[in-house]
Coordinates of C-alpha atoms and ligand atoms in Angstrom, one line a residue:
Chain A
X31 CA 40.6 -1.5 13.6
X32 CA 37.0 -0.9 14.2
X33 CA 34.6 -1.3 11.2
X34 CA 32.4 1.6 12.4
X35 CA 33.8 4.5 14.4
X36 CA 31.7 7.4 15.7
X37 CA 33.9 10.5 16.3
X38 CA 32.3 13.1 18.6
X39 CA 29.0 12.9 16.8
X40 CA 26.4 15.5 17.7
X41 CA 23.0 16.0 16.2
X42 CA 20.5 18.8 16.5
X43 CA 17.0 18.8 15.3
X44 CA 15.4 22.1 14.3
X45 CA 11.6 21.8 14.6
X46 CA 9.6 25.0 13.9
X47 CA 12.3 27.3 15.1
X48 CA 13.1 25.3 18.3
X49 CA 16.3 23.4 18.5
X50 CA 16.7 20.0 20.2
X51 CA 20.1 18.6 20.8
X52 CA 19.4 14.9 20.4
X53 CA 23.0 13.7 20.5
X54 CA 26.1 15.3 22.1
X55 CA 29.6 14.1 21.5
X56 CA 28.8 10.5 21.1
X57 CA 31.9 8.4 20.5
X58 CA 32.4 4.7 20.3
X59 CA 33.5 2.0 17.9
X60 CA 32.1 -1.2 16.6
X61 CA 34.5 -4.1 15.6
X62 CA 34.1 -6.4 12.7
X63 CA 31.5 -9.1 13.5
X64 CA 30.8 -7.5 16.8
X65 CA 27.3 -7.3 18.3
X66 CA 26.8 -4.0 20.0
X67 CA 23.6 -3.0 21.8
X68 CA 22.8 0.6 22.4
X69 CA 20.6 0.8 25.5
X70 CA 18.9 3.8 26.9
X71 CA 15.5 5.3 28.0
X72 CA 13.3 6.5 25.3
X73 CA 14.3 10.0 24.1
X74 CA 18.0 9.5 24.6
X75 CA 18.7 9.6 20.9
X76 CA 18.9 5.9 19.9
X77 CA 16.8 6.2 16.8
X78 CA 18.6 9.4 15.8
X79 CA 21.9 7.5 16.2
X80 CA 20.7 4.6 14.1
X81 CA 19.4 7.0 11.4
X82 CA 22.8 8.6 11.2
X83 CA 24.5 5.2 10.8
X84 CA 21.9 4.2 8.2
X85 CA 22.7 7.5 6.3
X86 CA 19.3 9.1 6.7
X87 CA 20.7 11.9 8.8
X88 CA 24.1 13.7 8.7
X89 CA 25.7 14.6 12.0
X90 CA 25.6 18.3 12.7
X91 CA 29.0 17.9 14.3
X92 CA 31.6 15.1 14.2
X93 CA 31.7 12.3 11.8
X94 CA 31.2 8.5 11.3
X95 CA 33.9 6.4 9.8
X96 CA 33.0 3.2 8.0
X97 CA 36.0 1.0 7.2
X98 CA 38.2 4.0 7.8
X99 CA 36.3 6.3 5.4
X100 CA 33.9 9.1 6.3
X101 CA 30.3 8.0 5.9
X102 CA 28.2 9.8 3.3
X103 CA 24.5 8.8 3.0
X104 CA 23.0 5.5 2.4
X105 CA 24.8 2.4 1.1
X106 CA 24.3 -1.3 0.4
X107 CA 27.0 -2.1 3.0
X108 CA 24.3 -1.6 5.6
X109 CA 21.0 -3.4 6.2
X110 CA 18.3 -1.9 8.4
X111 CA 15.5 -3.5 10.3
X112 CA 12.9 -1.1 11.8
X113 CA 10.6 -1.5 14.7
X114 CA 7.5 -0.9 12.6
X115 CA 5.9 -4.1 11.2
X116 CA 4.7 -2.0 8.3
X117 CA 8.2 -1.9 6.9
X118 CA 7.4 -4.9 4.6
X119 CA 5.8 -4.1 1.2
X120 CA 2.2 -5.5 1.5
X121 CA 2.0 -6.1 -2.3
X122 CA 4.9 -8.5 -2.3
X123 CA 5.0 -12.0 -0.9
X124 CA 7.6 -12.8 1.8
X125 CA 10.0 -14.1 -0.8
X126 CA 9.5 -11.1 -3.1
X127 CA 10.1 -8.8 -0.2
X128 CA 13.4 -10.5 0.6
X129 CA 14.3 -10.3 -3.1
X130 CA 13.9 -6.5 -3.2
X131 CA 17.5 -5.5 -2.4
X132 CA 18.8 -8.0 -4.9
X133 CA 16.4 -6.7 -7.5
X134 CA 17.8 -3.2 -7.0
X135 CA 21.3 -4.7 -7.5
X136 CA 20.3 -6.2 -10.8
X137 CA 20.7 -9.8 -9.7
X138 CA 19.0 -12.2 -12.2
X139 CA 15.7 -13.7 -11.3
X140 CA 16.5 -17.3 -10.5
X141 CA 19.5 -16.4 -8.4
X142 CA 17.5 -13.8 -6.5
X143 CA 14.7 -16.4 -5.8
X144 CA 17.2 -18.9 -4.6
X145 CA 19.0 -16.4 -2.3
X146 CA 15.7 -15.2 -0.9
X147 CA 14.6 -18.7 -0.1
X148 CA 17.9 -19.4 1.6
X149 CA 17.5 -16.5 3.9
X150 CA 13.9 -17.2 4.6
X151 CA 15.0 -20.7 5.6
X152 CA 17.6 -19.2 7.9
X153 CA 14.9 -17.3 9.8
X154 CA 12.7 -20.4 9.8
X155 CA 10.1 -19.3 7.3
X156 CA 10.8 -21.7 4.4
X157 CA 7.1 -22.7 4.5
X158 CA 5.9 -19.1 4.1
X159 CA 7.7 -17.9 1.0
X160 CA 4.5 -17.3 -0.9
X161 CA 2.6 -15.6 2.0
X162 CA 1.7 -11.9 1.9
X163 CA 2.8 -9.9 5.0
X164 CA -0.8 -9.4 6.2
X165 CA -1.1 -13.2 6.4
X166 CA 1.9 -13.4 8.8
X167 CA 2.0 -12.7 12.5
X168 CA 4.1 -9.8 13.9
X169 CA 7.0 -12.0 14.8
X170 CA 7.0 -13.6 11.4
X171 CA 6.9 -10.2 9.7
X172 CA 9.9 -9.1 11.6
X173 CA 11.7 -12.3 10.6
X174 CA 11.0 -11.5 7.0
X175 CA 12.4 -8.1 7.6
X176 CA 15.6 -9.6 9.0
X177 CA 15.9 -11.9 6.1
X178 CA 15.3 -9.0 3.7
X179 CA 18.0 -6.9 5.4
X180 CA 20.5 -9.7 5.1
X181 CA 19.7 -11.0 1.6
X182 CA 21.7 -8.4 -0.3
X183 CA 24.7 -9.2 1.9
X184 CA 25.5 -6.0 3.7
X185 CA 28.4 -6.3 6.2
X186 CA 26.6 -4.3 8.9
X187 CA 23.1 -4.9 10.2
X188 CA 21.4 -2.0 12.0
X189 CA 18.3 -2.7 14.1
X190 CA 16.0 -0.3 15.9
X191 CA 14.0 -2.0 18.6
X192 CA 12.8 -4.7 16.1
X193 CA 11.1 -6.8 18.7
X194 CA 9.7 -4.1 21.0
X195 CA 6.2 -4.4 19.7
X196 CA 6.0 -8.2 20.2
X197 CA 4.6 -10.1 23.1
X198 CA 7.1 -11.4 25.7
X199 CA 7.1 -15.0 24.6
X200 CA 7.5 -14.3 20.9
X201 CA 10.2 -11.7 21.8
X202 CA 12.3 -14.4 23.5
X203 CA 12.0 -16.7 20.5
X204 CA 13.1 -13.9 18.3
X205 CA 16.1 -13.1 20.4
X206 CA 17.2 -16.7 20.3
X207 CA 16.7 -16.7 16.5
X208 CA 18.6 -13.5 16.1
X209 CA 21.5 -14.9 18.1
X210 CA 21.6 -18.0 15.9
X211 CA 21.4 -15.9 12.7
X212 CA 24.2 -13.7 13.9
X213 CA 26.4 -16.8 14.7
X214 CA 25.7 -18.1 11.2
X215 CA 26.3 -14.9 9.3
X216 CA 28.9 -13.1 11.4
X217 CA 27.5 -9.7 10.6
X218 CA 28.6 -6.5 12.4
X219 CA 25.4 -5.6 14.4
X220 CA 24.3 -2.3 16.0
X221 CA 21.1 -3.1 17.9
X222 CA 19.1 -0.4 19.6
X223 CA 16.9 -1.3 22.5
X224 CA 15.5 0.0 25.8
X225 CA 15.2 -3.6 27.1
X226 CA 18.1 -4.4 29.4
X227 CA 17.7 -8.2 29.5
X228 CA 17.6 -8.2 25.7
X229 CA 20.8 -6.3 25.5
X230 CA 22.6 -8.6 28.0
X231 CA 21.3 -11.7 26.1
X232 CA 22.4 -10.5 22.7
X233 CA 25.4 -8.2 23.0
X234 CA 29.2 -8.5 23.0
X235 CA 29.2 -5.0 24.3
X236 CA 26.6 -2.7 25.7
X237 CA 26.7 1.1 25.1
X238 CA 24.6 2.8 27.7
X239 CA 23.1 6.2 26.8
X240 CA 21.4 8.9 28.9
X241 CA 19.1 11.6 27.6
X242 CA 19.0 15.4 27.4
X243 CA 21.2 15.6 25.5
X244 CA 21.9 12.0 24.4
X245 CA 25.4 11.0 25.5
X246 CA 27.3 7.8 26.1
X247 CA 27.3 7.2 29.9
X248 CA 29.4 4.0 29.9
X249 CA 30.2 0.8 28.1
X250 CA 30.0 -2.8 29.4
X251 CA 31.6 -5.8 27.7
X252 CA 29.6 -8.9 28.2
X253 CA 31.8 -12.0 28.4
X254 CA 29.1 -14.6 29.1
X255 CA 29.3 -17.8 27.0
X256 CA 26.7 -18.3 24.4
X257 CA 23.9 -19.5 24.4
X258 CA 23.2 -17.4 27.4
X259 CA 20.9 -18.4 30.2
X260 CA 18.7 -15.4 31.3
X261 CA 18.1 -17.0 34.6
X262 CA 21.7 -17.5 35.6
X263 CA 23.3 -15.4 38.4
X264 CA 25.9 -13.9 36.1
X265 CA 23.2 -12.8 33.7
X266 CA 21.4 -11.0 36.4
X267 CA 24.6 -9.4 37.6
X268 CA 25.1 -7.9 34.2
X269 CA 21.5 -6.7 34.2
X270 CA 22.1 -5.0 37.5
X271 CA 25.2 -3.3 36.2
X272 CA 23.4 -1.9 33.2
X273 CA 20.4 -0.7 35.2
X274 CA 22.7 1.1 37.6
X275 CA 24.0 3.2 34.8
X276 CA 20.8 4.0 33.0
Chain B
X92 CA -23.4 -38.2 3.8
X93 CA -22.0 -36.6 0.7
X94 CA -25.5 -36.5 -0.9
X95 CA -26.9 -34.8 2.2
X96 CA -24.2 -32.1 2.2
X97 CA -24.8 -31.6 -1.5
X98 CA -28.5 -30.9 -1.1
X99 CA -27.7 -28.7 1.8
X100 CA -25.4 -26.7 -0.3
X101 CA -28.0 -26.5 -3.0
X102 CA -30.6 -25.3 -0.6
X103 CA -28.3 -22.7 0.8
X104 CA -27.5 -21.4 -2.7
X105 CA -31.3 -21.2 -3.5
X106 CA -31.9 -19.3 -0.3
X107 CA -29.1 -16.9 -1.2
X108 CA -30.6 -16.4 -4.6
X109 CA -34.0 -15.8 -3.1
X110 CA -32.6 -13.1 -0.8
X111 CA -31.0 -11.4 -3.7
X112 CA -34.2 -11.5 -5.8
X113 CA -36.5 -10.4 -3.1
X114 CA -36.1 -6.6 -3.4
X115 CA -36.6 -6.8 -7.2
X116 CA -39.8 -8.9 -6.7
X117 CA -41.1 -6.2 -4.4
X118 CA -40.3 -3.4 -7.0
X119 CA -41.9 -5.5 -9.7
X120 CA -45.1 -6.0 -7.8
X121 CA -45.3 -2.3 -7.0
X122 CA -44.7 -1.5 -10.6
X123 CA -47.5 -3.8 -11.8
X124 CA -49.9 -2.5 -9.2
X125 CA -49.2 1.1 -10.3
X126 CA -49.5 0.2 -14.0
X127 CA -52.9 -1.3 -13.4
X128 CA -54.4 1.0 -10.8
X129 CA -52.4 4.2 -11.4
X130 CA -53.4 7.2 -13.4
X131 CA -51.2 6.7 -16.4
X132 CA -52.5 5.1 -19.6
X133 CA -50.6 1.9 -20.6
X134 CA -48.7 3.7 -23.4
X135 CA -47.0 5.9 -20.8
X136 CA -46.7 3.3 -18.1
X137 CA -46.3 -0.1 -19.7
X138 CA -46.7 -3.3 -17.8
X139 CA -43.7 -5.5 -17.1
X140 CA -44.6 -8.1 -19.7
X141 CA -44.7 -5.4 -22.4
X142 CA -41.3 -4.1 -21.3
X143 CA -39.9 -7.6 -21.2
X144 CA -41.1 -8.5 -24.6
X145 CA -39.8 -5.2 -26.1
X146 CA -36.5 -5.9 -24.4
X147 CA -36.3 -9.4 -25.9
X148 CA -37.4 -8.1 -29.3
X149 CA -34.8 -5.2 -29.3
X150 CA -32.1 -7.6 -28.4
X151 CA -33.2 -10.3 -31.0
X152 CA -33.3 -7.7 -33.8
X153 CA -29.9 -6.5 -32.7
X154 CA -31.0 -2.9 -32.1
X155 CA -30.2 -2.8 -28.4
X156 CA -26.8 -4.5 -28.7
X157 CA -25.9 -2.1 -31.5
X158 CA -26.7 1.0 -29.4
X159 CA -25.2 -0.5 -26.3
X160 CA -21.9 -1.3 -28.2
X161 CA -21.6 2.2 -29.5
X162 CA -22.1 3.6 -26.1
X163 CA -19.7 1.2 -24.5
X164 CA -17.0 2.1 -27.1
X165 CA -17.5 5.8 -26.4
X166 CA -17.3 5.1 -22.7
X167 CA -14.1 3.1 -23.1
X168 CA -12.4 5.8 -25.2
X169 CA -13.5 8.6 -22.9
X170 CA -12.7 6.7 -19.7
X171 CA -9.3 5.6 -20.9
X172 CA -8.5 9.2 -21.8
X173 CA -9.7 10.5 -18.4
X174 CA -8.1 7.7 -16.5
X175 CA -4.6 8.1 -18.0
X176 CA -4.6 11.8 -17.7
X177 CA -6.0 11.6 -14.2
X178 CA -3.4 9.1 -13.0
X179 CA -0.5 11.1 -14.6
X180 CA -1.7 14.4 -13.2
X181 CA -2.4 12.9 -9.8
X182 CA 1.0 11.3 -9.6
X183 CA 2.7 14.6 -10.6
X184 CA 0.8 16.4 -7.9
X185 CA 1.7 13.8 -5.3
X186 CA 5.4 13.8 -6.3
X187 CA 6.2 17.4 -7.1
X188 CA 5.5 20.4 -4.9
X189 CA 5.2 22.8 -7.9
X190 CA 2.5 20.7 -9.5
X191 CA 0.6 20.4 -6.2
X192 CA 0.7 24.2 -5.7
X193 CA -0.4 24.8 -9.2
X194 CA -3.1 22.3 -9.5
X195 CA -4.8 21.8 -6.2
X196 CA -6.8 25.0 -6.5
X197 CA -7.8 24.2 -10.1
X198 CA -8.9 20.7 -9.2
X199 CA -10.7 21.7 -6.1
X200 CA -12.8 24.1 -8.1
X201 CA -13.2 21.8 -11.1
X202 CA -14.1 18.6 -9.2
X203 CA -17.5 19.5 -7.9
X204 CA -18.8 21.0 -11.2
X205 CA -21.0 18.4 -13.0
X206 CA -19.4 17.5 -16.3
X207 CA -22.7 18.0 -18.1
X208 CA -22.5 21.8 -17.4
X209 CA -19.7 21.9 -20.0
X210 CA -21.7 20.0 -22.6
X211 CA -22.9 23.1 -24.6
X212 CA -19.4 24.5 -24.6
X213 CA -17.9 21.2 -25.9
X214 CA -20.5 21.1 -28.6
X215 CA -19.6 24.6 -29.7
X216 CA -15.9 23.8 -29.7
X217 CA -15.9 20.3 -31.1
X218 CA -19.1 20.1 -33.1
X219 CA -21.6 17.3 -32.9
X220 CA -21.0 13.5 -32.8
X221 CA -18.4 11.4 -31.1
X222 CA -15.6 13.8 -30.4
X223 CA -17.3 16.1 -27.9
X224 CA -19.0 13.2 -26.2
X225 CA -15.7 11.3 -25.7
X226 CA -13.8 14.4 -24.6
X227 CA -16.5 15.4 -22.1
X228 CA -16.6 11.9 -20.7
X229 CA -12.8 11.9 -20.3
X230 CA -12.9 15.4 -18.8
X231 CA -15.6 14.4 -16.2
X232 CA -13.9 11.2 -15.3
X233 CA -10.5 12.7 -14.8
X234 CA -11.3 14.7 -11.7
X235 CA -12.0 12.0 -9.2
X236 CA -9.0 10.0 -10.6
X237 CA -6.7 13.0 -10.1
X238 CA -7.9 13.7 -6.5
X239 CA -7.7 10.1 -5.4
X240 CA -4.3 9.4 -7.1
X241 CA -2.9 12.4 -5.5
X242 CA -4.2 11.4 -2.1
X243 CA -2.9 7.9 -2.7
X244 CA 0.7 9.1 -3.4
X245 CA 0.5 11.2 -0.3
X246 CA -0.6 8.1 1.7
X247 CA 2.3 6.0 0.6
X248 CA 4.0 5.1 3.9
X249 CA 7.2 6.8 4.7
X250 CA 8.7 3.6 6.1
X251 CA 8.2 1.8 2.7
X252 CA 10.2 4.6 1.0
X253 CA 12.9 4.4 3.6
X254 CA 13.1 0.6 3.5
X255 CA 13.4 0.8 -0.3
X256 CA 16.1 3.5 -0.1
X257 CA 18.1 1.5 2.3
X258 CA 18.1 -1.3 -0.2
X259 CA 19.5 0.9 -2.9
X260 CA 16.3 2.0 -4.8
X261 CA 16.9 5.0 -7.0
X262 CA 14.2 7.5 -7.8
X263 CA 12.7 5.7 -10.8
X264 CA 12.7 2.3 -9.0
X265 CA 11.2 3.9 -6.0
X266 CA 8.4 5.2 -8.1
X267 CA 7.7 2.0 -10.0
X268 CA 8.1 -0.5 -7.2
X269 CA 6.9 1.4 -4.2
X270 CA 4.9 4.5 -5.0
X271 CA 2.7 3.0 -7.7
X272 CA 1.7 -0.2 -5.8
X273 CA 1.5 1.7 -2.6
X274 CA -0.9 4.2 -4.0
X275 CA -3.0 1.6 -5.9
X276 CA -5.9 1.3 -3.4
X277 CA -6.6 5.0 -3.8
X278 CA -6.0 4.9 -7.6
X279 CA -8.5 2.1 -8.0
X280 CA -11.1 4.0 -5.9
X281 CA -10.5 7.0 -8.1
X282 CA -11.0 5.0 -11.3
X283 CA -14.1 3.5 -9.9
X284 CA -15.6 6.9 -9.1
X285 CA -14.4 8.2 -12.4
X286 CA -16.1 5.4 -14.3
X287 CA -19.4 6.1 -12.5
X288 CA -19.2 9.7 -13.5
X289 CA -18.2 8.9 -17.0
X290 CA -21.2 6.5 -17.4
X291 CA -23.6 9.1 -16.1
X292 CA -22.4 12.0 -18.2
X293 CA -22.1 9.9 -21.3
X294 CA -25.8 8.8 -21.3
X295 CA -26.8 12.5 -20.9
X296 CA -24.4 13.8 -23.4
X297 CA -25.6 11.4 -26.0
X298 CA -28.9 13.1 -25.8
X299 CA -27.4 16.5 -26.4
X300 CA -24.6 16.0 -29.0
X301 CA -26.8 14.1 -31.5
X302 CA -24.7 11.0 -31.9
X303 CA -26.4 8.8 -34.4
X304 CA -26.3 5.6 -32.4
X305 CA -26.1 5.0 -28.6
X306 CA -28.3 4.2 -25.6
X307 CA -28.8 7.8 -24.6
X308 CA -29.9 8.6 -28.1
X309 CA -32.1 5.5 -28.2
X310 CA -33.9 6.7 -25.1
X311 CA -34.2 10.3 -26.2
X312 CA -35.3 9.3 -29.7
X313 CA -38.0 7.0 -28.4
X314 CA -39.7 10.0 -26.7
X315 CA -40.9 11.2 -30.2
X316 CA -43.2 8.3 -30.6
X317 CA -43.9 7.8 -26.9
X318 CA -42.2 4.4 -26.9
X319 CA -41.9 4.2 -23.2
X320 CA -41.2 0.5 -23.4
X321 CA -38.1 1.2 -25.5
X322 CA -37.0 3.8 -23.1
X323 CA -37.3 1.5 -20.2
X324 CA -35.6 -1.3 -22.0
X325 CA -32.7 1.1 -22.7
X326 CA -32.6 2.2 -19.0
X327 CA -32.5 -1.5 -18.0
X328 CA -29.5 -2.0 -20.2
X329 CA -27.7 1.0 -18.7
X330 CA -28.3 -0.5 -15.2
X331 CA -27.0 -3.9 -16.3
X332 CA -23.9 -2.5 -18.0
X333 CA -23.0 -0.3 -15.0
X334 CA -23.4 -3.3 -12.7
X335 CA -21.4 -5.5 -14.9
X336 CA -18.5 -3.0 -15.0
X337 CA -18.6 -2.8 -11.3
X338 CA -18.8 -6.5 -10.6
X339 CA -16.8 -8.0 -13.4
X340 CA -14.1 -5.4 -13.9
X341 CA -13.5 -3.5 -10.7
X342 CA -14.2 -6.1 -8.1
X343 CA -12.1 -8.6 -10.0
X344 CA -9.1 -6.2 -10.2
X345 CA -9.5 -5.3 -6.5
X346 CA -9.8 -8.9 -5.5
X347 CA -6.7 -9.7 -7.5
X348 CA -4.6 -6.9 -6.1
X349 CA -5.3 -4.7 -3.1
X350 CA -7.7 -7.2 -1.4
X351 CA -5.2 -10.1 -1.8
X352 CA -2.5 -7.8 -0.4
X353 CA -4.6 -7.0 2.7
X354 CA -4.5 -3.3 1.7
X355 CA -8.3 -3.1 1.4
X356 CA -11.0 -5.1 3.1
X357 CA -13.9 -6.5 1.3
Ligands
ADP150 N1 12.1 14.8 13.9 C1 12.4 15.4 15.1 N2 12.3 16.7 15.3 C2 12.6 17.2 16.5 N3 13.0 16.5 17.5 C3 13.2 15.2 17.4 C4 12.9 14.5 16.2 N4 13.1 13.2 16.3 C5 13.5 13.1 17.6 N5 13.6 14.3 18.3 C6 14.0 14.5 19.6 O1 15.3 14.0 19.8 C7 15.5 13.3 21.0 C8 15.9 11.9 20.7 O2 14.9 11.2 19.9 P1 15.1 9.7 19.5 O3 16.3 9.6 18.7 O4 13.9 9.3 18.7 O5 15.2 8.9 20.8 P2 14.9 7.3 21.1 O6 14.9 6.6 19.9 O7 16.1 6.9 22.1 O8 13.6 7.3 21.9 C9 14.1 13.3 21.7 O9 14.2 14.4 22.7 C10 13.2 13.7 20.6 O10 12.1 14.5 21.1
MG151 MG1 13.4 5.2 19.1

């Protein structure tokens, strides 16, 4: 059974009297420990979709099932990484940022610190536990954000173009790191991006969306062995298939 | 090698000090020139050495510290009052629509009115002495604190709120762990402006509410006997205390918080 199931989800924004249908009849499932990338041009409703999964928005039609039950609002079973570097709390060190979710859960101080350090080590930042966000590069900040979203142990990780604002080289490093982290933690991941190569590199399955209104055009299962080589013929074949449907 | 760099450091420090002192030296020379060549008799425009020796004498006899202490205590009481009320009201306005609708017009009208304008009213309501002085200081200080705290709460980034909510923060935790620290740069600015206002209105109000001890009173009282040297010594202390509050209190707090967090450049 799928861990997440979207059933004919539609979403309509009402902005000063005007209605915008952002999602129309979106339906797909995400299996346990599966890495699903949602790909589409900007404006096709990716962020809206992720906000629905995170519980910030409620579908105007249809429903989302999580472990078989209808999803209502936010929950600690989901961790979220946003695109914006500013998501970290500037007044907390990297470690204290990662501790935040555990703090909300009432985890004792020592345990919290140990867990936070473990996850910072996982993303390769064990030397920067005491650094404040403004002392870290963009890529490092996003790694802290990933550690923070994982630390309180949600089963699902939701990511909205987390590397889109990084330079190309850093982005590649981050994709490798994320693939490693996913292999270690085996989370269920829904990852939103407009970058086709990124989707082929990361995903078990790619959900392709088209805009006006946002709908699922097709789905492609990626069977390439990991770690994947972005320069291989097969990799490029997949990219072509995705681009053809965009 | 080490010795050389040490003397170099010393020389640099001396140069820095000289740069800092330079404007004061210019003012001092101008003052002296005016005292000697200007139209005022020495009683009304004393030379620097007279002011200096009066300053030292007033400190040695404990008169100046006594007055300064009383003024500082009044300032502390009034500012604490105004600061607490200001932060609470500002937070309410930032967090609740009803408070915002109710208070924005009131604060917008009240903020630009100089606190001293209310002094006679406060004297009628609360009599003479400490009470009206402290209340007026608090009242004057509270406006900039309210306005800046309110702005600060509004400026708390939406993404911080959302990130915290995703991680399970309830309303109270959200307030204590996100809104308060997130608004801190503005709150500190508000407090700084509030303190400056408090300091100004206090010196003036001490002249009006007939407190028995205080820098304002010292300066005002010295007029009777044309003790201009005492007045100027008192004024010097006001400057020194104001500067100390700024440098020792506010810059320290900012250095330790918002500057260290990269939320404010210095
Ligand atoms: N708050 C909003 N109010 C009104 N329309 C919105 C709002 N947010 C997004 N939209 C519209 O919904 C559509 C999908 O937006 P979004 O989910 O942000 O797409 P994406 O993340 O794929 O770029 C767009 O047409 C956008 O203009
Ligand atoms: Mg988006």
